[in-house]
JSON list of C-alpha atoms in Angstrom, two decimals:
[
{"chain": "X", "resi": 1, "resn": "UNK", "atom": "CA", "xyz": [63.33, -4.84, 13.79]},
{"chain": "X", "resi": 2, "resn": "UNK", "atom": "CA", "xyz": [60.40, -7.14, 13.39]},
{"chain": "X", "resi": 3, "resn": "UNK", "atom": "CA", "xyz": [56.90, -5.57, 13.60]},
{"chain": "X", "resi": 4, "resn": "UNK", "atom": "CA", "xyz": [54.79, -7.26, 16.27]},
{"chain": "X", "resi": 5, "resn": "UNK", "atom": "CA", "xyz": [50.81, -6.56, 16.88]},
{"chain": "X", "resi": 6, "resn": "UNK", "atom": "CA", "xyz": [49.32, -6.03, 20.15]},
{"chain": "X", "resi": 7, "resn": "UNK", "atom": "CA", "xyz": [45.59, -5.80, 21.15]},
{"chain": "X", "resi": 8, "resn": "UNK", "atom": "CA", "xyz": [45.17, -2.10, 22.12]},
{"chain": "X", "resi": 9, "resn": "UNK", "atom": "CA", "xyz": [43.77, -1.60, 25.82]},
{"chain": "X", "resi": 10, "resn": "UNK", "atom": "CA", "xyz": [42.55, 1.98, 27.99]},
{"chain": "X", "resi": 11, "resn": "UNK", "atom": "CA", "xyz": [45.74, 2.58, 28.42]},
{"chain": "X", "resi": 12, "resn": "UNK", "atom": "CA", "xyz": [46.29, 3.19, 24.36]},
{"chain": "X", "resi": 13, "resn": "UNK", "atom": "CA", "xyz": [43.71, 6.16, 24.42]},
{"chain": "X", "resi": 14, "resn": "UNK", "atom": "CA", "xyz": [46.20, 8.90, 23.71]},
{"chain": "X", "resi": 15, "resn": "UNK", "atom": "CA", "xyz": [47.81, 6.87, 21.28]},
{"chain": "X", "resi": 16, "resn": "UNK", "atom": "CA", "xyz": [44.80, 5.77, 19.58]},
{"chain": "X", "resi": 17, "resn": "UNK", "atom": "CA", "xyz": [43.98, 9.58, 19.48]},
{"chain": "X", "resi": 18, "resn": "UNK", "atom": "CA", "xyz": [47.28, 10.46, 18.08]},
{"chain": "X", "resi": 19, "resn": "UNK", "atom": "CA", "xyz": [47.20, 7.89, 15.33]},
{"chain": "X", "resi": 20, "resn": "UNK", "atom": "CA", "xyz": [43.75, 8.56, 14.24]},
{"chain": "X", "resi": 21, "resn": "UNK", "atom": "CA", "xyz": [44.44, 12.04, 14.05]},
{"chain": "X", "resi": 22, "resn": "UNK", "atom": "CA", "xyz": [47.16, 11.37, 11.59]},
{"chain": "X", "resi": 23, "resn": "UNK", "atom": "CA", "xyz": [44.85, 9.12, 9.21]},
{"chain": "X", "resi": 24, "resn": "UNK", "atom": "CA", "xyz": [42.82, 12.05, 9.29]},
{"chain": "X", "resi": 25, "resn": "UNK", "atom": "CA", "xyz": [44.78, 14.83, 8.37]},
{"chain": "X", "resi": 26, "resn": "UNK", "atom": "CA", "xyz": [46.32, 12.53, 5.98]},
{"chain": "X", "resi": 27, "resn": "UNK", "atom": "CA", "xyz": [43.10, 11.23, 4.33]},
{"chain": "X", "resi": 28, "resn": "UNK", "atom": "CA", "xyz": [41.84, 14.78, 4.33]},
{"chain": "X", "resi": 29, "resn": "UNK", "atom": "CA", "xyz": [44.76, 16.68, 3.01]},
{"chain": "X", "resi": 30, "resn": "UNK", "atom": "CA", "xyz": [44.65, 19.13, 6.44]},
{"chain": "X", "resi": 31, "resn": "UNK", "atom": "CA", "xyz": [47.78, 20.17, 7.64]},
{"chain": "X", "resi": 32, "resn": "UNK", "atom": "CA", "xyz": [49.42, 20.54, 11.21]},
{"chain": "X", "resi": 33, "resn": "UNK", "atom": "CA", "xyz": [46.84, 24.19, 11.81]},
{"chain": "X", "resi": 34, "resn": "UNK", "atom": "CA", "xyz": [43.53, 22.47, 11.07]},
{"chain": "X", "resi": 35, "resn": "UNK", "atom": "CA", "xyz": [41.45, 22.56, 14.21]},
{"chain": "X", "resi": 36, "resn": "UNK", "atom": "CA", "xyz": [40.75, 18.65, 15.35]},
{"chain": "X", "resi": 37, "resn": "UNK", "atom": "CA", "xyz": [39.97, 19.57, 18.84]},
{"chain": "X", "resi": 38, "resn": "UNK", "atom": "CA", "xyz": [36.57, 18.40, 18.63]},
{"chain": "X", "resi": 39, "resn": "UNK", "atom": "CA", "xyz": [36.94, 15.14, 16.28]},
{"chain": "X", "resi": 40, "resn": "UNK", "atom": "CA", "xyz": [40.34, 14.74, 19.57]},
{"chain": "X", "resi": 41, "resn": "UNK", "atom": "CA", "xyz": [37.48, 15.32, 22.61]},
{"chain": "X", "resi": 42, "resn": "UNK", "atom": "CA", "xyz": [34.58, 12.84, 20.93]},
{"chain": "X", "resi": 43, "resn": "UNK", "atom": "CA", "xyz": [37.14, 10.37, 20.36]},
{"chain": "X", "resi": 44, "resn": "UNK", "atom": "CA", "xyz": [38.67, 10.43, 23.66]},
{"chain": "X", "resi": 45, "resn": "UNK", "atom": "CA", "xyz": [35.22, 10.11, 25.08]},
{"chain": "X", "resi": 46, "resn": "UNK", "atom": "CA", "xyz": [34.32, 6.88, 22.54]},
{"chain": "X", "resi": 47, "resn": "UNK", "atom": "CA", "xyz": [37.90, 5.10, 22.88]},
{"chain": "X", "resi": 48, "resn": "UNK", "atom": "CA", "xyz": [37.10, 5.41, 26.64]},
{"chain": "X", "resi": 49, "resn": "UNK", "atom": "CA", "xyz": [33.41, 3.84, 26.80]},
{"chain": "X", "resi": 50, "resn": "UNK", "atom": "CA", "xyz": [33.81, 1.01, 23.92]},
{"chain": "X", "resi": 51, "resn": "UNK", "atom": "CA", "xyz": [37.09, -0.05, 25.11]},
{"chain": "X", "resi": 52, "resn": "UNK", "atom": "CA", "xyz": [35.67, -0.55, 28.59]},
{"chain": "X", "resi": 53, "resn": "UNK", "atom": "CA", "xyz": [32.69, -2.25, 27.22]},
{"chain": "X", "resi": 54, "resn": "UNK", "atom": "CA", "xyz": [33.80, -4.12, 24.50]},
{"chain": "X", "resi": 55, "resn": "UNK", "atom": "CA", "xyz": [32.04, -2.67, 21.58]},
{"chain": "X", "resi": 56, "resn": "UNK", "atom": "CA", "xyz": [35.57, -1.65, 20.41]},
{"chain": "X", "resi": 57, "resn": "UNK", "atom": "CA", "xyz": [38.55, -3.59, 19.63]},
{"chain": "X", "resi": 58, "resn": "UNK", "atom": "CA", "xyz": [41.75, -2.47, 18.72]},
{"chain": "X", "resi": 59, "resn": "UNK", "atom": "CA", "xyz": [45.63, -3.67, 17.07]},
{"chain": "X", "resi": 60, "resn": "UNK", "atom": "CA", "xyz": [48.37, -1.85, 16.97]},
{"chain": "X", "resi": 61, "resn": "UNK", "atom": "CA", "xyz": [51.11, -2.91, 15.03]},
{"chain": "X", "resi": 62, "resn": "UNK", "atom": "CA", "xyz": [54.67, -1.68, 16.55]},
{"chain": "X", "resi": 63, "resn": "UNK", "atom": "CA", "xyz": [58.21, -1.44, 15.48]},
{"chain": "X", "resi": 64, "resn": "UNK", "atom": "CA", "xyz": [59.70, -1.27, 18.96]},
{"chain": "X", "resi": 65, "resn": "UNK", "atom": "CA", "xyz": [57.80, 1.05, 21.15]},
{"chain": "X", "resi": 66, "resn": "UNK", "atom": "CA", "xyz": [56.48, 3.09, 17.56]},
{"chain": "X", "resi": 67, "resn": "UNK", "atom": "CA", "xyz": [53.09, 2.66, 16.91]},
{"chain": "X", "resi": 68, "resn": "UNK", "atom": "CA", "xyz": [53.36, 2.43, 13.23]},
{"chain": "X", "resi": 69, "resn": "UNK", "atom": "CA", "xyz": [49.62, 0.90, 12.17]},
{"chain": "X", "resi": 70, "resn": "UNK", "atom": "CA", "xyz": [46.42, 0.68, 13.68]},
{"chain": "X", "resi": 71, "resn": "UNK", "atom": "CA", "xyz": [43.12, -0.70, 12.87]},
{"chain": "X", "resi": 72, "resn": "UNK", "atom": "CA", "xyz": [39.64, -0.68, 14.71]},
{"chain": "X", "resi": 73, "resn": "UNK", "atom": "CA", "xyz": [36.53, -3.07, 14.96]},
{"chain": "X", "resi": 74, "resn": "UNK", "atom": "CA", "xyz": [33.45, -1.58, 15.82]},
{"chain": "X", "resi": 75, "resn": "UNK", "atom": "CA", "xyz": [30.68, -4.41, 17.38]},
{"chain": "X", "resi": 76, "resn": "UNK", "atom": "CA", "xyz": [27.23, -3.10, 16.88]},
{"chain": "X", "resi": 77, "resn": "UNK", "atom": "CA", "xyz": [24.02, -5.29, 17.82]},
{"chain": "X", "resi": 78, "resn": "UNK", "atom": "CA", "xyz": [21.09, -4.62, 15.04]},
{"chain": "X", "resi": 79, "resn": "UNK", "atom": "CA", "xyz": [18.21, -6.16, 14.54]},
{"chain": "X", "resi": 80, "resn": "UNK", "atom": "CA", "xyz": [18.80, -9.95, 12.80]},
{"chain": "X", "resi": 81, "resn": "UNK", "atom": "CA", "xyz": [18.46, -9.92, 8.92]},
{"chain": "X", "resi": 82, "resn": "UNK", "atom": "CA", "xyz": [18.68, -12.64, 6.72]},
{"chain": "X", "resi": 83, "resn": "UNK", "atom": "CA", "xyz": [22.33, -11.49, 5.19]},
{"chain": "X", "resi": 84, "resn": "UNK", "atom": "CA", "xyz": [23.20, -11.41, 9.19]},
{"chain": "X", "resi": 85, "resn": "UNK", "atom": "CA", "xyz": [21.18, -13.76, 11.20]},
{"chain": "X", "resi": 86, "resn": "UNK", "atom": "CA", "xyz": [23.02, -12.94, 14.43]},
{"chain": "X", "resi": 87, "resn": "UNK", "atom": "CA", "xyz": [22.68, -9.44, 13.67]},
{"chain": "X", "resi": 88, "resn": "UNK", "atom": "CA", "xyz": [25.99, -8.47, 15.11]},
{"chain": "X", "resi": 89, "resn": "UNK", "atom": "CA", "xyz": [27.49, -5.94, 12.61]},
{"chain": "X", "resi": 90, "resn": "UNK", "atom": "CA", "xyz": [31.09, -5.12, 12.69]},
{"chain": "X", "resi": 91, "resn": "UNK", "atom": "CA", "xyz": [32.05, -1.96, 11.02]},
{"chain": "X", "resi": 92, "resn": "UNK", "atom": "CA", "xyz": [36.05, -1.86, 10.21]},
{"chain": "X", "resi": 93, "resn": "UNK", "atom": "CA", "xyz": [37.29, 1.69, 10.50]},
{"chain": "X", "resi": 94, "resn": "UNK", "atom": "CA", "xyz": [40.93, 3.95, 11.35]},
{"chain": "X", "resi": 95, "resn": "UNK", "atom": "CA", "xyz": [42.96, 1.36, 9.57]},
{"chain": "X", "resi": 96, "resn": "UNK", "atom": "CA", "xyz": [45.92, 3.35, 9.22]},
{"chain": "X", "resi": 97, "resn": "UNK", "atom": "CA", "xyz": [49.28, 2.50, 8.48]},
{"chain": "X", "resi": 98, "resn": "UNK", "atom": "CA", "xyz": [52.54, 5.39, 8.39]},
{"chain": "X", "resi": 99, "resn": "UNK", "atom": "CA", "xyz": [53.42, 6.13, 5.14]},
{"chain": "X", "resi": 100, "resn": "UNK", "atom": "CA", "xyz": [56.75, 4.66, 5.46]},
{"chain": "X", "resi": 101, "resn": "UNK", "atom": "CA", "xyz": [55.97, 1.37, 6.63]},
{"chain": "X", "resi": 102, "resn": "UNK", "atom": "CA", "xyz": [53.15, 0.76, 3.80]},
{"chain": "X", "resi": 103, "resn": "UNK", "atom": "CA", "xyz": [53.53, -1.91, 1.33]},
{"chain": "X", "resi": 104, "resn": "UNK", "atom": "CA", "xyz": [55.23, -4.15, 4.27]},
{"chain": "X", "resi": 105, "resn": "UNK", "atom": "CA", "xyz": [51.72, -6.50, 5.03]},
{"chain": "X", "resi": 106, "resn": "UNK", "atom": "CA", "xyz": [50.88, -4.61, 8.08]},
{"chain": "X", "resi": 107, "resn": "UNK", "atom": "CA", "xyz": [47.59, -3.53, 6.81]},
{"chain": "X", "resi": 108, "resn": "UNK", "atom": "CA", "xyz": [46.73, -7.48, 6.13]},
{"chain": "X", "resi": 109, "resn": "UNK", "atom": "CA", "xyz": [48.06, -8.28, 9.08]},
{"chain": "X", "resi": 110, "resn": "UNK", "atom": "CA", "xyz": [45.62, -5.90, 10.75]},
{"chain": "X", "resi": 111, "resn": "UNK", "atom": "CA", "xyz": [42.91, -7.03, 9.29]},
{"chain": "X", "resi": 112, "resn": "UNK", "atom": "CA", "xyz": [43.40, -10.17, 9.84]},
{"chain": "X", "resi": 113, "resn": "UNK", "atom": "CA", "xyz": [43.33, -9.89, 13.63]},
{"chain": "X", "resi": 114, "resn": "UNK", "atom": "CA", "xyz": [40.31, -7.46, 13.37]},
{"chain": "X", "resi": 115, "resn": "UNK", "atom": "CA", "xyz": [38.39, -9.64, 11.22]},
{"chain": "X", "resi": 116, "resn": "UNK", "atom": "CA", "xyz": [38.98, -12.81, 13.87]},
{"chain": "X", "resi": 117, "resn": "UNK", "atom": "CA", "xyz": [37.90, -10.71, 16.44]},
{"chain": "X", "resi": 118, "resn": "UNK", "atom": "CA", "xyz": [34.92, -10.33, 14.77]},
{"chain": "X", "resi": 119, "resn": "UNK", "atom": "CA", "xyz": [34.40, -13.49, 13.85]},
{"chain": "X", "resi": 120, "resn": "UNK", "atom": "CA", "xyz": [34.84, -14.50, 17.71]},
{"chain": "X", "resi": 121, "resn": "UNK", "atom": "CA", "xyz": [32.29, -11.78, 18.83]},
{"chain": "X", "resi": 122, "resn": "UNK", "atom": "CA", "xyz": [30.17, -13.45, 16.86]},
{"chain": "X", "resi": 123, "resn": "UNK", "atom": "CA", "xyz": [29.50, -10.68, 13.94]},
{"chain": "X", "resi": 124, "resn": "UNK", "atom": "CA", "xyz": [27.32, -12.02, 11.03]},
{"chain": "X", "resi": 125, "resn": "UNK", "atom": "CA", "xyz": [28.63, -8.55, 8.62]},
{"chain": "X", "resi": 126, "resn": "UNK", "atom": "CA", "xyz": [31.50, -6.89, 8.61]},
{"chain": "X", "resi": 127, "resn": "UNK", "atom": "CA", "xyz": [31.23, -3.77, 6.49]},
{"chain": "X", "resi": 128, "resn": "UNK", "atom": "CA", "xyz": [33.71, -0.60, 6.31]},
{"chain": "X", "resi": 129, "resn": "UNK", "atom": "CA", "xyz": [34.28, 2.67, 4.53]},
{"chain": "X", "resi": 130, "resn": "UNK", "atom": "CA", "xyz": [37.31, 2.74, 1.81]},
{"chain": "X", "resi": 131, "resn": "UNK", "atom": "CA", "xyz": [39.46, 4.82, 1.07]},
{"chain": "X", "resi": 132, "resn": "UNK", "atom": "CA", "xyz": [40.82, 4.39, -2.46]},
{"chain": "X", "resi": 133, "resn": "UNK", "atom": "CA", "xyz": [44.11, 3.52, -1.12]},
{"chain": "X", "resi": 134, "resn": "UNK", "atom": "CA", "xyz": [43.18, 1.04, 1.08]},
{"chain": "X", "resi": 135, "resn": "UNK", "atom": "CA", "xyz": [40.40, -0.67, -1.76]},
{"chain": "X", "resi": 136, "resn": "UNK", "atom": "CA", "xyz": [42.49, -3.02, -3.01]},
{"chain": "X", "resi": 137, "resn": "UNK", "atom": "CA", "xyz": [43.32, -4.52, -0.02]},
{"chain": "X", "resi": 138, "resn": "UNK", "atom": "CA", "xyz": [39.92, -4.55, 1.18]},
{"chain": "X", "resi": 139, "resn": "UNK", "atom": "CA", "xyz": [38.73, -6.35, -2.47]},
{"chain": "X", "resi": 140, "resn": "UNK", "atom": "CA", "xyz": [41.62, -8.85, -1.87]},
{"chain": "X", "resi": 141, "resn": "UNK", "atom": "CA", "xyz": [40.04, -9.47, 1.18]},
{"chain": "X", "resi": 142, "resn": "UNK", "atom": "CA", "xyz": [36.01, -10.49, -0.07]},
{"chain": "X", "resi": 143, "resn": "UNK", "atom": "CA", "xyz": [35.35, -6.77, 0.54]},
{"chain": "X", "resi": 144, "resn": "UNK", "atom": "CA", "xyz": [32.60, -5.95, -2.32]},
{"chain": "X", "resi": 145, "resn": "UNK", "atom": "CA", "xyz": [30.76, -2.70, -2.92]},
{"chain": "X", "resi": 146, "resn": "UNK", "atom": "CA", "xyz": [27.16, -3.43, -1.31]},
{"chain": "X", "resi": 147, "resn": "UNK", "atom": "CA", "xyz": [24.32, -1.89, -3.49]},
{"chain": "X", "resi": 148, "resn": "UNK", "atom": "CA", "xyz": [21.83, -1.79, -0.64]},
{"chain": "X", "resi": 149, "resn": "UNK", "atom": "CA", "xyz": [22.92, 0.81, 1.90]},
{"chain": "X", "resi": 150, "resn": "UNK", "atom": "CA", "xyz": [22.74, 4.27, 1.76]},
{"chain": "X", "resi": 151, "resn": "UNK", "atom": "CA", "xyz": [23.36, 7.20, 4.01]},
{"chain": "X", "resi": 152, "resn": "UNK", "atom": "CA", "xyz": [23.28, 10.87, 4.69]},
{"chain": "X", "resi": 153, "resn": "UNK", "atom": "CA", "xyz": [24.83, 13.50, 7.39]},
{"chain": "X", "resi": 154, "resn": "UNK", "atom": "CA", "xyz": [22.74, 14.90, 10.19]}
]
């Protein structure tokens, strides 16, 4: 069966829950008793609001009715810069794709729609977090390390 990519919607929530817990436990080594009730509850709550207001857009990519990839654009109005005039900022984040349908272009094929969304929101930057899995996709991409940000945990 032919995988086919669909814009995800409110009525994705649980799914989009279910899939990003997956990436997570996967990206963090935790197995199936690691406690994500919390990181499940905050993202029920964002999915909920951005969806509904646009800040978020979401693919899935399906075989049938699996969800087998996913992949997230999150719109974020700063203050205009001269790297980003507009100063729309699009952060790319739970790009995710099962481990047995990797290697199969759905990750490019995510991106692609993610990055055209952003392009027709009107984003000046699009920046993300790698993994080193996903890196050379990103690089192949334009994705390049940016020397200028930094960050810290509160």
């Amino acid at each position: 069966m032919a995988i086919t990519y669909r814009r995800g919607t409110l009525e994705d929530v649980e799914l989009l829950i279910r899939l990003r817990e997956q990436g997570v436990r996967e990206m963090n080594n935790l197995d199936e008793t690691a406690d994500l009730s919390r990181l499940e509850r905050e993202n029920r709550r964002y999915y909920r609001q951005a969806l509904a207001d646009g800040s978020y857009v979401t693919f899935l990519a399906m075989d049938g009715q699996r969800a087998v990839g996913v992949g997230g654009v999150c719109l974020s109005q700063m203050s205009p810069i001269s790297a980003n005039p507009t100063g729309l900022t699009a952060l790319l984040i739970s790009i995710y794709t099962h481990p047995d349908y990797r290697r199969r272009g759905i990750g490019q094929a995510l991106i692609d729609r993610l990055l055209q969304a952003a392009r027709e929101a009107g984003a000046g930057l699009v920046l993300l977090e790698s993994t080193p899995i996903g890196r050379p996709l990103y690089e192949k991409n334009g994705f390049r390390p940016l020397s200028t940000y930094m960050g810290r945990q509160l």
